Short mmCIF file of C-alpha atoms in Angstrom, two decimals:
data_model
loop_
_atom_site.label_atom_id
_atom_site.label_comp_id
_atom_site.label_asym_id
_atom_site.label_seq_id
_atom_site.Cartn_x
_atom_site.Cartn_y
_atom_site.Cartn_z
CA MET A 1 -90.17 -50.76 89.40
CA ALA A 2 -93.74 -50.96 88.16
CA VAL A 3 -96.00 -48.02 87.77
CA SER A 4 -98.54 -48.83 90.46
CA SER A 5 -101.61 -47.33 92.05
CA PHE A 6 -102.00 -45.98 95.54
CA VAL A 7 -104.59 -48.30 96.95
CA PRO A 8 -107.12 -46.80 99.40
CA MET A 9 -107.59 -48.90 102.50
CA LYS A 10 -110.73 -48.58 104.61
CA LEU A 11 -111.16 -49.29 108.30
CA LEU A 12 -113.35 -51.98 109.73
CA ARG A 13 -114.97 -50.54 112.86
CA LEU A 14 -112.49 -48.61 115.02
CA LEU A 15 -109.18 -50.30 114.26
CA PRO A 16 -106.38 -47.77 114.06
CA VAL A 17 -104.88 -48.13 110.59
CA LEU A 18 -105.46 -49.77 107.24
CA LEU A 19 -103.55 -52.24 105.15
CA PRO A 20 -101.69 -50.55 102.29
CA ILE A 21 -101.10 -52.86 99.33
CA VAL A 22 -99.32 -52.05 96.09
CA SER A 23 -100.75 -53.22 92.77
CA CYS A 24 -99.51 -52.94 89.21
CA THR A 25 -101.91 -51.38 86.76
CA GLY A 26 -100.40 -53.36 83.88
CA GLY A 27 -99.66 -52.55 80.29
CA THR A 28 -96.32 -50.76 80.73
CA PRO A 29 -92.77 -52.06 80.33
CA ALA A 30 -92.15 -51.12 83.95
CA CYS A 31 -94.69 -53.71 85.07
CA ALA A 32 -92.64 -56.56 83.68
CA GLN A 33 -89.47 -55.28 85.38
CA THR A 34 -90.85 -55.17 88.90
CA LYS A 35 -89.46 -57.93 91.09
CA VAL A 36 -91.44 -57.46 94.32
CA ARG A 37 -94.86 -56.40 95.48
CA VAL A 38 -96.36 -55.98 98.92
CA ALA A 39 -97.73 -59.45 99.56
CA GLU A 40 -99.71 -58.53 102.67
CA VAL A 41 -99.89 -56.24 105.68
CA SER A 42 -100.43 -57.56 109.19
CA ARG A 43 -104.11 -57.53 110.03
CA SER A 44 -105.82 -56.99 113.37
CA THR A 45 -105.26 -59.90 115.70
CA ASN A 46 -108.96 -59.81 116.57
CA PRO A 47 -111.07 -59.37 113.41
CA GLN A 48 -114.48 -58.03 114.33
CA GLU A 49 -117.75 -58.25 112.49
CA SER A 50 -119.66 -55.11 111.60
CA GLY A 51 -123.36 -54.76 112.32
CA SER A 52 -123.90 -54.44 108.57
CA TYR A 53 -122.53 -57.91 107.85
CA ILE A 54 -124.93 -60.49 106.45
CA PHE A 55 -122.23 -63.18 106.39
CA TYR A 56 -118.56 -63.33 107.41
CA ASP A 57 -115.97 -66.09 107.31
CA SER A 58 -112.38 -65.26 108.25
CA PHE A 59 -111.32 -68.87 107.49
CA ASP A 60 -109.25 -68.81 110.69
CA LYS A 61 -110.56 -72.32 111.32
CA PRO A 62 -112.05 -75.06 109.14
CA ILE A 63 -115.29 -73.93 107.55
CA ASP A 64 -118.57 -74.60 109.28
CA THR A 65 -120.22 -76.48 106.41
CA PRO A 66 -123.86 -76.00 107.58
CA ARG A 67 -123.43 -72.22 107.21
CA TYR A 68 -122.99 -72.70 103.48
CA PHE A 69 -125.66 -73.59 100.95
CA GLU A 70 -123.19 -75.78 99.09
CA VAL A 71 -119.54 -76.69 99.60
CA ASP A 72 -118.11 -78.21 96.44
CA GLY A 73 -114.56 -79.36 97.01
CA LYS A 74 -114.01 -81.94 94.28
CA ASN A 75 -110.80 -82.86 96.15
CA SER A 76 -109.41 -79.54 94.92
CA PHE A 77 -110.87 -76.83 97.18
CA GLY A 78 -110.51 -77.05 100.94
CA TRP A 79 -109.39 -75.33 104.10
CA GLN A 80 -105.65 -75.04 104.76
CA ALA A 81 -104.07 -73.91 108.03
CA GLY A 82 -101.39 -71.22 108.02
CA SER A 83 -101.93 -70.07 104.44
CA GLY A 84 -104.12 -67.01 105.04
CA ILE A 85 -103.41 -63.35 105.74
CA GLY A 86 -101.10 -63.09 108.74
CA GLY A 87 -100.65 -66.84 108.94
CA SER A 88 -104.31 -67.62 109.58
CA GLY A 89 -106.22 -70.26 107.66
CA ALA A 90 -107.54 -69.87 104.11
CA MET A 91 -109.40 -71.82 101.44
CA LYS A 92 -106.94 -73.34 98.97
CA CYS A 93 -107.90 -74.19 95.40
CA GLN A 94 -105.54 -76.54 93.57
CA PHE A 95 -105.85 -76.63 89.78
CA GLU A 96 -104.12 -79.53 88.09
CA LYS A 97 -103.01 -79.20 84.47
CA GLY A 98 -106.07 -79.25 82.22
CA GLN A 99 -108.52 -79.12 85.14
CA VAL A 100 -111.72 -77.15 84.48
CA SER A 101 -113.81 -77.36 87.66
CA ALA A 102 -112.04 -77.09 91.00
CA GLY A 103 -114.79 -76.42 93.53
CA SER A 104 -116.89 -73.59 94.94
CA LEU A 105 -118.49 -72.12 98.07
CA LYS A 106 -122.13 -71.01 97.85
CA ILE A 107 -123.99 -68.80 100.32
CA VAL A 108 -127.75 -68.09 100.25
CA PHE A 109 -129.41 -65.49 102.47
CA GLY A 110 -132.54 -63.39 102.70
CA LYS A 111 -135.82 -64.46 101.15
CA ASN A 112 -135.02 -67.38 98.85
CA PRO A 113 -136.90 -70.34 97.34
CA PHE A 114 -134.79 -72.87 99.26
CA ARG A 115 -135.63 -71.45 102.70
CA ARG A 116 -131.99 -71.74 103.70
CA GLY A 117 -129.44 -69.35 105.15
CA VAL A 118 -129.68 -66.27 107.36
CA HIS A 119 -132.21 -63.39 107.35
CA GLN A 120 -134.83 -65.43 105.51
CA ASN A 121 -137.55 -62.86 106.25
CA GLU A 122 -135.64 -60.01 104.60
CA THR A 123 -135.36 -58.98 100.96
CA PHE A 124 -132.01 -57.46 100.01
CA ASN A 125 -132.05 -55.01 97.11
CA GLU A 126 -128.47 -53.86 97.71
CA ILE A 127 -125.37 -55.69 98.91
CA TYR A 128 -121.59 -55.46 98.99
CA TRP A 129 -119.33 -58.51 99.07
CA ARG A 130 -115.56 -58.80 99.44
CA VAL A 131 -112.98 -61.55 99.33
CA TYR A 132 -109.19 -61.66 99.28
CA VAL A 133 -107.57 -63.83 96.63
CA LYS A 134 -103.91 -64.78 96.17
CA HIS A 135 -102.47 -66.63 93.18
CA GLU A 136 -99.33 -68.62 93.85
CA ALA A 137 -96.00 -67.12 92.79
CA GLY A 138 -95.44 -67.77 89.11
CA TRP A 139 -99.16 -68.08 88.34
CA GLN A 140 -100.05 -68.21 84.64
CA GLY A 141 -103.38 -67.61 82.91
CA ASN A 142 -106.83 -66.14 83.46
CA PRO A 143 -109.02 -68.72 85.27
CA ALA A 144 -112.27 -67.23 83.95
CA LYS A 145 -114.50 -67.53 87.04
CA LEU A 146 -114.05 -65.89 90.43
CA ALA A 147 -117.42 -65.04 91.98
CA ARG A 148 -120.99 -63.95 91.37
CA ALA A 149 -123.89 -62.46 93.26
CA THR A 150 -127.26 -63.68 92.06
CA CYS A 151 -131.00 -63.85 92.60
CA MET A 152 -132.11 -67.44 93.00
CA ALA A 153 -135.66 -67.12 91.68
CA ALA A 154 -137.10 -70.65 91.97
CA GLY A 155 -136.36 -74.10 93.30
CA ASP A 156 -135.10 -75.14 89.85
CA TRP A 157 -132.14 -72.79 90.35
CA SER A 158 -133.38 -70.35 87.68
CA GLN A 159 -132.07 -66.84 88.27
CA GLY A 160 -133.53 -63.36 88.23
CA LEU A 161 -130.11 -61.77 87.80
CA ILE A 162 -126.43 -62.66 87.80
CA ALA A 163 -123.73 -60.16 88.76
CA HIS A 164 -120.66 -61.94 87.37
CA VAL A 165 -117.19 -60.97 88.57
CA TRP A 166 -114.97 -63.05 86.36
CA GLY A 167 -112.02 -62.97 83.99
CA GLY A 168 -112.01 -60.00 81.62
CA LYS A 169 -109.74 -59.15 78.73
CA GLY A 170 -106.15 -60.22 79.26
CA ASP A 171 -105.32 -60.64 82.93
CA VAL A 172 -107.93 -58.33 84.51
CA LEU A 173 -111.29 -58.90 86.15
CA CYS A 174 -114.54 -57.63 84.69
CA ILE A 175 -118.15 -57.12 85.70
CA ASP A 176 -120.63 -58.84 83.38
CA PRO A 177 -124.27 -58.28 84.45
CA ALA A 178 -127.09 -60.45 83.16
CA SER A 179 -130.83 -60.66 83.82
CA GLY A 180 -133.27 -63.57 83.72
CA ILE A 181 -136.21 -61.14 83.60
CA THR A 182 -137.64 -59.93 80.29
CA ASP A 183 -140.68 -57.64 80.00
CA ASN A 184 -141.09 -57.87 83.77
CA GLN A 185 -141.47 -61.66 83.66
CA LYS A 186 -139.02 -64.37 84.73
CA VAL A 187 -137.93 -66.18 81.58
CA SER A 188 -134.97 -68.17 82.92
CA GLU A 189 -135.83 -71.81 83.51
CA LYS A 190 -132.63 -73.24 84.96
CA TYR A 191 -129.23 -72.31 86.38
CA ASN A 192 -127.05 -70.45 83.88
CA ASP A 193 -129.91 -70.41 81.38
CA PHE A 194 -127.85 -68.62 78.73
CA SER A 195 -130.51 -68.96 76.03
CA HIS A 196 -132.88 -66.80 78.09
CA LEU A 197 -130.54 -64.34 79.80
CA ARG A 198 -130.40 -60.65 78.88
CA TRP A 199 -126.75 -59.59 78.85
CA LEU A 200 -126.47 -55.97 79.99
CA GLY A 201 -122.90 -55.13 78.94
CA LYS A 202 -119.58 -55.97 80.59
CA VAL A 203 -116.90 -53.56 81.79
CA ASP A 204 -113.25 -54.58 82.25
CA GLY A 205 -111.14 -53.62 85.23
CA SER A 206 -107.52 -52.47 84.99
CA THR A 207 -105.38 -54.34 87.54
CA ALA A 208 -103.83 -57.46 86.00
CA ILE A 209 -104.39 -59.68 89.02
CA PHE A 210 -103.96 -62.86 86.94
CA SER A 211 -100.57 -61.84 85.53
CA THR A 212 -97.39 -63.53 86.69
CA ALA A 213 -96.09 -60.12 87.82
CA GLU A 214 -99.00 -59.76 90.25
CA SER A 215 -98.83 -63.30 91.63
CA GLY A 216 -97.87 -64.13 95.19
CA ARG A 217 -99.77 -61.31 96.90
CA TRP A 218 -103.18 -60.88 98.51
CA VAL A 219 -105.64 -58.83 96.43
CA SER A 220 -108.85 -57.37 97.82
CA VAL A 221 -111.82 -57.80 95.45
CA GLU A 222 -115.06 -56.03 96.40
CA SER A 223 -118.31 -55.65 94.49
CA HIS A 224 -121.49 -53.61 94.96
CA ILE A 225 -124.87 -54.57 93.50
CA LYS A 226 -128.05 -52.49 93.78
CA LEU A 227 -131.31 -53.43 92.09
CA ASN A 228 -133.07 -50.92 89.87
CA THR A 229 -136.07 -48.93 91.03
CA PRO A 230 -139.06 -50.74 89.48
CA GLY A 231 -139.63 -49.27 86.03
CA LYS A 232 -136.29 -47.42 85.93
CA SER A 233 -132.80 -48.21 84.63
CA ASP A 234 -130.85 -47.07 87.69
CA GLY A 235 -129.44 -50.36 88.92
CA VAL A 236 -125.79 -50.46 90.03
CA PHE A 237 -122.89 -52.88 89.63
CA GLU A 238 -119.41 -51.78 90.77
CA LEU A 239 -116.03 -53.45 91.27
CA TRP A 240 -113.09 -52.41 93.46
CA VAL A 241 -109.67 -54.05 93.28
CA ASP A 242 -107.42 -53.21 96.23
CA GLY A 243 -109.78 -50.43 97.22
CA LYS A 244 -109.71 -48.75 93.81
CA ARG A 245 -112.93 -48.65 91.81
CA GLU A 246 -112.12 -50.16 88.43
CA ALA A 247 -115.47 -50.90 86.78
CA SER A 248 -118.92 -49.40 87.21
CA ARG A 249 -122.43 -49.47 85.76
CA THR A 250 -125.16 -47.23 87.19
CA ASP A 251 -127.74 -47.56 84.40
CA LEU A 252 -128.88 -51.16 84.72
CA ASN A 253 -132.36 -52.59 84.40
CA TRP A 254 -131.82 -55.70 86.48
CA HIS A 255 -135.41 -56.75 87.13
CA GLY A 256 -137.87 -54.42 85.46
CA THR A 257 -140.83 -54.35 87.87
CA TRP A 258 -140.41 -58.01 88.93
CA GLN A 259 -139.87 -58.09 92.70
CA GLU A 260 -140.55 -61.65 93.90
CA TYR A 261 -136.99 -62.04 95.19
CA GLY A 262 -134.03 -59.75 95.70
CA ILE A 263 -130.30 -60.53 95.79
CA ASN A 264 -130.03 -63.72 97.83
CA ALA A 265 -126.81 -65.56 97.01
CA VAL A 266 -123.07 -65.07 96.51
CA PHE A 267 -120.86 -67.83 95.09
CA LEU A 268 -117.06 -68.12 95.13
CA GLU A 269 -116.03 -70.21 92.14
CA ASN A 270 -113.07 -72.02 90.63
CA TYR A 271 -114.06 -72.86 87.08
CA TRP A 272 -111.59 -72.53 84.21
CA ASN A 273 -113.37 -72.88 80.86
CA GLU A 274 -110.31 -74.01 78.91
CA GLY A 275 -108.66 -75.78 81.83
CA SER A 276 -105.53 -74.69 83.68
CA GLY A 277 -102.36 -74.72 81.61
CA ARG A 278 -100.34 -76.07 84.53
CA SER A 279 -100.60 -77.30 88.11
CA GLN A 280 -101.04 -74.20 90.28
CA ALA A 281 -102.91 -72.99 93.35
CA ARG A 282 -104.79 -69.98 94.61
CA TRP A 283 -106.23 -69.05 98.01
CA PHE A 284 -109.30 -67.19 99.34
CA ASP A 285 -109.54 -65.36 102.66
CA GLU A 286 -111.67 -62.84 104.59
CA PHE A 287 -115.02 -63.37 102.85
CA VAL A 288 -117.76 -60.83 103.70
CA ILE A 289 -121.30 -60.08 102.49
CA SER A 290 -122.68 -56.80 103.81
CA THR A 291 -125.35 -54.15 103.41
CA ALA A 292 -122.70 -51.41 103.60
CA PRO A 293 -119.28 -50.80 102.00
CA ILE A 294 -116.67 -53.15 103.45
CA GLY A 295 -113.19 -52.10 102.35
CA PRO A 296 -109.99 -54.02 103.05
CA VAL A 297 -109.23 -55.51 106.46
CA ALA A 298 -107.62 -53.32 109.09
CA SER A 299 -104.39 -53.45 111.02
CA GLY A 300 -102.83 -52.01 114.16
CA GLY A 301 -101.15 -48.62 114.44
CA ASN A 302 -97.72 -50.02 113.48
CA PRO A 303 -98.38 -52.72 110.89
CA THR A 304 -95.78 -54.96 109.33
CA ILE A 305 -95.62 -55.33 105.57
CA LYS A 306 -94.42 -58.50 103.88
CA LEU A 307 -93.11 -58.53 100.32
CA THR A 308 -93.60 -61.19 97.67
CA GLY A 309 -89.86 -61.88 97.73
CA GLU A 310 -86.53 -60.53 98.89
CA THR A 311 -85.41 -57.20 97.47
CA SER A 312 -82.35 -57.33 95.26
CA GLY A 313 -81.30 -53.81 96.18
CA GLN A 314 -81.94 -51.19 98.84
CA TRP A 315 -85.49 -49.87 98.97
CA GLU A 316 -87.69 -47.30 100.67
CA MET A 317 -91.34 -46.41 101.19
CA GLN A 318 -93.61 -43.42 101.61
CA ILE A 319 -97.12 -43.28 103.08
CA ALA A 320 -99.62 -40.53 102.30
CA SER A 321 -103.04 -39.61 103.63
CA ASP A 322 -104.40 -38.85 100.16
CA PRO A 323 -104.67 -41.04 97.04
CA ASP A 324 -102.60 -38.62 94.95
CA GLY A 325 -99.65 -38.91 97.33
CA LYS A 326 -99.38 -35.16 97.98
CA ALA A 327 -99.83 -35.33 101.75
CA VAL A 328 -96.92 -37.59 102.78
CA VAL A 329 -97.14 -38.53 106.45
CA TRP A 330 -94.32 -41.08 106.78
CA ASN A 331 -90.96 -41.63 105.06
CA SER A 332 -88.98 -44.79 105.60
CA LYS A 333 -85.26 -44.95 106.12
CA ARG A 334 -83.23 -46.63 103.41
CA LEU A 335 -83.93 -50.33 103.89
CA GLY A 336 -81.43 -53.06 103.16
CA SER A 337 -81.30 -55.47 100.28
CA GLY A 338 -82.44 -59.01 100.94
CA GLN A 339 -85.30 -57.89 103.19
CA SER A 340 -88.72 -59.41 102.81
CA SER A 341 -90.62 -57.50 105.51
CA SER A 342 -90.60 -54.29 107.52
CA ILE A 343 -92.54 -52.74 110.37
CA LEU A 344 -93.94 -49.24 109.83
CA ASP A 345 -92.87 -47.22 112.86
CA ARG A 346 -90.19 -44.83 114.17
CA SER A 347 -87.48 -47.47 113.96
CA THR A 348 -87.85 -47.74 110.18
CA GLY A 349 -89.03 -44.24 109.27
CA THR A 350 -90.10 -40.74 110.25
CA PHE A 351 -93.62 -39.43 110.68
CA SER A 352 -94.13 -36.12 108.87
CA GLY A 353 -96.75 -33.63 107.76
CA LYS A 354 -99.89 -33.77 109.87
CA LEU A 355 -98.52 -36.87 111.65
CA ALA A 356 -95.18 -35.24 112.59
CA GLY A 357 -94.06 -36.33 116.04
CA ARG A 358 -96.32 -39.35 116.23
CA SER A 359 -95.14 -42.88 116.91
CA SER A 360 -98.01 -44.77 115.23
CA PHE A 361 -100.72 -44.27 112.61
CA PRO A 362 -104.04 -42.99 113.95
CA THR A 363 -107.36 -44.25 112.68
CA GLY A 364 -107.68 -43.30 109.02
CA THR A 365 -107.13 -44.20 105.40
CA TYR A 366 -103.60 -44.31 103.96
CA TRP A 367 -101.81 -45.00 100.70
CA LEU A 368 -98.35 -46.52 100.30
CA ARG A 369 -95.73 -46.39 97.58
CA LEU A 370 -92.23 -47.87 97.33
CA ARG A 371 -89.17 -47.92 95.12
CA GLU A 372 -86.11 -50.11 94.82
CA MET A 373 -82.50 -49.36 93.92
CA SER A 374 -81.15 -51.12 90.85
CA LYS A 375 -77.97 -53.17 90.94
CA SER A 376 -76.19 -50.24 89.27
CA GLY A 377 -77.08 -48.02 92.22
CA VAL A 378 -79.84 -46.00 90.52
CA TRP A 379 -83.23 -45.53 92.18
CA GLU A 380 -86.07 -46.84 90.06
CA ASP A 381 -89.26 -44.80 89.76
CA TRP A 382 -91.62 -44.62 92.68
CA THR A 383 -94.80 -46.56 92.35
CA GLU A 384 -97.70 -44.13 92.09
#
């Protein structure tokens, strides 16, 4: 089975346990041999907004178009019932073979030149945003664009900064910051004004979310953007994939001393520069913009995990309360072949360590790993 990462899962508000998700870090022969991943973990039946949220859409119902600055469907991007985490709704993007542009969702907020959106009297110099994305089983190729946070700096759509989260080298995401401010003056004159942008240096992530091996599961993508102190190069741009920080810059000069607008927009995008190599779909769910760290969505004290497919052999899991997996707090029983889901409770495993004797997971952060038995009866390596 693949060499994977323990993925830290944060709580939203006071829900009792987090959603552990396994991800392959890529680049090893073991990655290609793995047959199953954790596709999702049951979320809270009553998702709640935090007081730090600027914008939240669970996509449990068709989108409220007026909340968005622009909804660009192009007959390819629209709401679909029953396709989200836990069977809720989600936004489905359908790429046809050769298709380049397949729609987007755009949110504006805070002080902005369009006088649209929420919190129009506030200037936001720091935000976090998160979305879940799932690529259909068998997905092939890196679709280039995923999302960006930006500063809309004028009514002509010129930008003060762009915090791109898009396709990096191979099958990973990257952060690629750019500024439309030079010598403390706005020099960009239109949207995506590449001839005037200052590119600040991209950093690749490590989880191959666009690989076929990682398809069919929900992946949490979260980003953090903080503007620089005027006159200093201390701006921040960070990326987390499944709760693991994979790319970071803390030395950015986003704006110089220019302060007319702050961060005021986040766009979810489906734009494939070279066009999709085949007909294939992906989904978006649980979209949040916040002034504080968000983390993955939360679950109940005995969540159910669902796999990307049926196991070919027997399998088992462990859950730890630390990212290194030293403090194991739950060991599953040996689970049968052909299973595609399992509840995490006393019927399927034993609580141990500091959770010995418990019947459910208390509020906290947990990490999960699993392994599968080969057809020859040999246990494959644990995921990390």
